mmCIF file of C-alpha atoms in Angstrom:
data_model
loop_
_atom_site.group_PDB
_atom_site.id
_atom_site.type_symbol
_atom_site.label_atom_id
_atom_site.label_comp_id
_atom_site.label_asym_id
_atom_site.label_seq_id
_atom_site.Cartn_x
_atom_site.Cartn_y
_atom_site.Cartn_z
ATOM 1 C CA MET C 148 -11.431 -6.571 16.657
ATOM 2 C CA ALA C 149 -9.177 -7.071 13.626
ATOM 3 C CA GLN C 150 -5.498 -7.833 14.173
ATOM 4 C CA THR C 151 -2.936 -5.377 12.793
ATOM 5 C CA ILE C 152 -1.028 -6.933 9.878
ATOM 6 C CA GLY C 153 1.389 -4.059 9.472
ATOM 7 C CA TYR C 154 1.878 -0.371 8.784
ATOM 8 C CA HIS C 155 2.262 1.946 5.814
ATOM 9 C CA ILE C 156 4.592 4.760 6.799
ATOM 10 C CA VAL C 157 5.494 7.811 4.746
ATOM 11 C CA ILE C 158 8.231 10.171 5.879
ATOM 12 C CA SER C 159 9.120 13.304 3.948
ATOM 13 C CA GLY C 160 12.344 15.210 3.640
ATOM 14 C CA TYR C 161 12.713 18.306 5.794
ATOM 15 C CA GLY C 162 10.674 21.270 4.527
ATOM 16 C CA LEU C 163 8.836 19.392 1.779
ATOM 17 C CA TRP C 164 5.348 19.027 3.272
ATOM 18 C CA LEU C 165 4.677 22.120 5.288
ATOM 19 C CA PRO C 166 1.630 23.287 7.216
ATOM 20 C CA GLY C 167 -0.779 24.770 4.683
ATOM 21 C CA ASP C 168 0.428 22.548 1.814
ATOM 22 C CA GLU C 169 -2.034 22.585 -1.089
ATOM 23 C CA ARG C 170 -2.256 18.752 -0.914
ATOM 24 C CA GLY C 171 -3.628 19.181 2.589
ATOM 25 C CA HIS C 172 -1.711 18.878 5.836
ATOM 26 C CA TRP C 173 -1.838 17.130 9.192
ATOM 27 C CA SER C 174 -0.180 19.940 11.085
ATOM 28 C CA GLU C 175 -1.326 20.965 14.515
ATOM 29 C CA ALA C 176 -2.517 24.508 15.169
ATOM 30 C CA TRP C 177 0.372 26.884 15.615
ATOM 31 C CA ASP C 178 -0.886 30.369 14.779
ATOM 32 C CA VAL C 179 -3.538 32.134 16.827
ATOM 33 C CA GLU C 180 -4.108 34.855 14.189
ATOM 34 C CA LEU C 181 -5.069 32.288 11.540
ATOM 35 C CA GLY C 182 -7.147 30.294 13.947
ATOM 36 C CA PHE C 183 -6.719 26.735 15.050
ATOM 37 C CA VAL C 184 -6.845 23.630 12.898
ATOM 38 C CA GLU C 185 -7.927 20.302 14.234
ATOM 39 C CA PRO C 186 -4.905 18.113 15.005
ATOM 40 C CA HIS C 187 -4.649 14.535 13.681
ATOM 41 C CA LYS C 188 -7.024 15.362 10.816
ATOM 42 C CA LEU C 189 -6.296 16.199 7.196
ATOM 43 C CA ASN C 190 -6.725 19.952 6.909
ATOM 44 C CA ALA C 191 -7.268 21.821 3.641
ATOM 45 C CA GLY C 192 -4.425 23.713 2.015
ATOM 46 C CA ASP C 193 -3.921 27.284 3.144
ATOM 47 C CA ALA C 194 -1.553 29.529 1.159
ATOM 48 C CA VAL C 195 -1.045 31.983 4.031
ATOM 49 C CA ARG C 196 -0.195 29.251 6.547
ATOM 50 C CA ARG C 197 2.185 27.662 4.010
ATOM 51 C CA ARG C 198 3.966 30.974 3.333
ATOM 52 C CA MET C 199 4.349 31.525 7.069
ATOM 53 C CA ALA C 200 5.796 28.032 7.476
ATOM 54 C CA GLN C 201 8.263 28.647 4.638
ATOM 55 C CA GLU C 202 9.358 31.898 6.269
ATOM 56 C CA ARG C 203 9.961 30.116 9.574
ATOM 57 C CA GLN C 204 12.155 27.409 8.064
ATOM 58 C CA LYS C 205 15.733 27.601 9.264
ATOM 59 C CA HIS C 206 17.191 25.474 6.463
ATOM 60 C CA PRO C 207 16.443 24.807 2.807
ATOM 61 C CA PRO C 208 14.286 21.751 2.013
ATOM 62 C CA THR C 209 16.083 18.398 1.958
ATOM 63 C CA LYS C 210 15.977 16.355 -1.238
ATOM 64 C CA PHE C 211 17.666 12.978 -1.220
ATOM 65 C CA THR C 212 20.627 12.558 -3.564
ATOM 66 C CA PRO C 213 21.545 9.049 -4.773
ATOM 67 C CA PRO C 214 24.292 8.734 -2.112
ATOM 68 C CA MET C 215 21.798 9.785 0.589
ATOM 69 C CA GLN C 216 19.257 7.280 -0.742
ATOM 70 C CA ALA C 217 21.885 4.528 -0.574
ATOM 71 C CA VAL C 218 22.729 5.424 3.038
ATOM 72 C CA ILE C 219 19.030 5.426 3.965
ATOM 73 C CA ALA C 220 18.545 2.000 2.331
ATOM 74 C CA ALA C 221 21.561 0.475 4.085
ATOM 75 C CA THR C 222 20.540 1.922 7.448
ATOM 76 C CA LEU C 223 16.958 0.670 7.117
ATOM 77 C CA GLU C 224 18.308 -2.788 6.288
ATOM 78 C CA ARG C 225 20.515 -2.727 9.392
ATOM 79 C CA CYS C 226 17.616 -1.569 11.576
ATOM 80 C CA GLU C 227 15.399 -4.323 10.190
ATOM 81 C CA GLY C 228 18.039 -6.892 11.142
ATOM 82 C CA GLU C 229 17.946 -5.667 14.742
ATOM 83 C CA SER C 230 14.140 -5.767 15.034
ATOM 84 C CA ASP C 231 11.110 -7.999 15.563
ATOM 85 C CA TRP C 232 9.482 -6.653 12.366
ATOM 86 C CA SER C 233 10.467 -6.632 8.718
ATOM 87 C CA PHE C 234 9.924 -4.526 5.632
ATOM 88 C CA ALA C 235 7.679 -5.948 2.932
ATOM 89 C CA ALA C 236 8.371 -3.003 0.605
ATOM 90 C CA ILE C 237 10.420 0.191 0.632
ATOM 91 C CA THR C 238 10.858 3.023 -1.800
ATOM 92 C CA ILE C 239 13.179 5.935 -1.188
ATOM 93 C CA GLU C 240 12.264 8.795 -3.491
ATOM 94 C CA VAL C 241 13.980 12.177 -3.878
ATOM 95 C CA THR C 242 11.447 13.830 -1.560
ATOM 96 C CA HIS C 243 10.069 11.057 0.657
ATOM 97 C CA ALA C 244 10.131 7.379 1.590
ATOM 98 C CA HIS C 245 7.360 4.779 1.795
ATOM 99 C CA LEU C 246 7.817 1.879 4.207
ATOM 100 C CA LEU C 247 5.539 -1.166 4.440
ATOM 101 C CA MET C 248 6.319 -2.915 7.715
ATOM 102 C CA THR C 249 5.030 -6.046 9.356
ATOM 103 C CA ARG C 250 3.402 -5.839 12.769
ATOM 104 C CA THR C 251 5.523 -5.211 15.842
ATOM 105 C CA ASN C 252 4.808 -5.408 19.551
ATOM 106 C CA ARG C 253 6.680 -2.121 19.978
ATOM 107 C CA ASP C 254 5.009 1.282 19.767
ATOM 108 C CA ILE C 255 5.088 1.981 16.015
ATOM 109 C CA ASP C 256 5.541 5.720 16.515
ATOM 110 C CA ASN C 257 8.679 5.053 18.562
ATOM 111 C CA VAL C 258 9.924 2.678 15.858
ATOM 112 C CA VAL C 259 9.487 5.405 13.221
ATOM 113 C CA LYS C 260 11.308 7.935 15.431
ATOM 114 C CA TRP C 261 14.141 5.436 15.834
ATOM 115 C CA LEU C 262 14.349 4.848 12.055
ATOM 116 C CA LYS C 263 14.445 8.589 11.388
ATOM 117 C CA ASP C 264 17.106 9.065 14.065
ATOM 118 C CA GLN C 265 19.276 6.227 12.759
ATOM 119 C CA THR C 266 19.042 7.338 9.114
ATOM 120 C CA THR C 267 19.737 10.966 10.043
ATOM 121 C CA LYS C 268 22.883 9.995 11.970
ATOM 122 C CA ALA C 269 24.045 7.788 9.103
ATOM 123 C CA ILE C 270 23.500 10.523 6.501
ATOM 124 C CA HIS C 271 25.431 13.009 8.624
ATOM 125 C CA ARG C 272 28.211 10.475 9.115
ATOM 126 C CA HIS C 273 28.503 9.198 5.518
ATOM 127 C CA THR C 274 27.608 12.206 3.338
ATOM 128 C CA SER C 275 28.354 15.926 3.321
ATOM 129 C CA HIS C 276 24.743 16.727 4.267
ATOM 130 C CA GLU C 277 24.733 18.423 7.704
ATOM 131 C CA ARG C 278 21.232 19.932 7.838
ATOM 132 C CA PRO C 279 17.971 18.335 9.004
ATOM 133 C CA VAL C 280 16.999 15.217 7.054
ATOM 134 C CA TRP C 281 13.348 14.456 7.821
ATOM 135 C CA CYS C 282 10.243 16.526 8.447
ATOM 136 C CA LYS C 283 8.667 16.562 11.866
ATOM 137 C CA GLY C 284 6.254 13.686 12.311
ATOM 138 C CA ARG C 285 5.156 11.111 9.752
ATOM 139 C CA TRP C 286 2.107 9.754 8.017
ATOM 140 C CA ARG C 287 1.238 6.319 9.347
ATOM 141 C CA SER C 288 -1.662 3.967 8.756
ATOM 142 C CA PHE C 289 -2.448 0.665 10.390
ATOM 143 C CA ILE C 290 -3.261 -2.165 7.981
ATOM 144 C CA PHE C 291 -5.785 -4.768 9.087
ATOM 145 C CA ASP C 292 -6.843 -6.276 5.752
ATOM 146 C CA GLU C 293 -4.806 -8.545 3.418
ATOM 147 C CA HIS C 294 -6.277 -6.851 0.342
ATOM 148 C CA ILE C 295 -5.091 -3.424 1.551
ATOM 149 C CA TRP C 296 -1.698 -4.927 2.465
ATOM 150 C CA TRP C 297 -1.155 -6.245 -1.079
ATOM 151 C CA ASN C 298 -2.477 -3.053 -2.707
ATOM 152 C CA THR C 299 -0.055 -1.000 -0.600
ATOM 153 C CA LYS C 300 2.824 -3.314 -1.530
ATOM 154 C CA ARG C 301 1.998 -2.956 -5.240
ATOM 155 C CA TYR C 302 1.751 0.827 -4.836
ATOM 156 C CA ILE C 303 5.225 1.008 -3.272
ATOM 157 C CA ASP C 304 6.684 -1.420 -5.822
ATOM 158 C CA ARG C 305 5.299 0.781 -8.636
ATOM 159 C CA HIS C 306 7.206 3.747 -7.150
ATOM 160 C CA ASN C 307 10.415 1.741 -7.573
ATOM 161 C CA GLU C 308 9.535 0.584 -11.096
ATOM 162 C CA ARG C 309 8.713 4.133 -12.180
ATOM 163 C CA ARG C 310 11.949 5.513 -10.729
ATOM 164 C CA ILE C 311 14.084 2.848 -12.443
ATOM 165 C CA ALA C 312 12.342 3.120 -15.837
#
């Protein structure tokens, strides 16, 4: 079996990738009237489910301002320094962040929860933002192949180049 090289993680701001999203969604079933969707599988967009999710939101969507992005970057750097893994690439966009991380012996889902918790606390402490920061869950893929690793790194680096240009 192939050894895990690392992980590509995408986390979105609160309220920005809802159940029913037209790009597809990974949401678990949560409405009996609409029927159930298969969890842990990309489900097709559904305008009714999306509208219902929007109506259930308790706060407006979170978009990252430059000060929030700076706090996220500094917090991720601190977390990396305290860990057995490292980041090979990071981009922090207005609506989401991409993280390319090396392999860890820890449970990667717990690592992502920790990163979201630490960045949320830092944003609340260092900015005026008091609402939720991140969406529930994350998108995460395991990388086993060097070619995919380098393609993912280039993809994330292009996010940064595009944002700066």
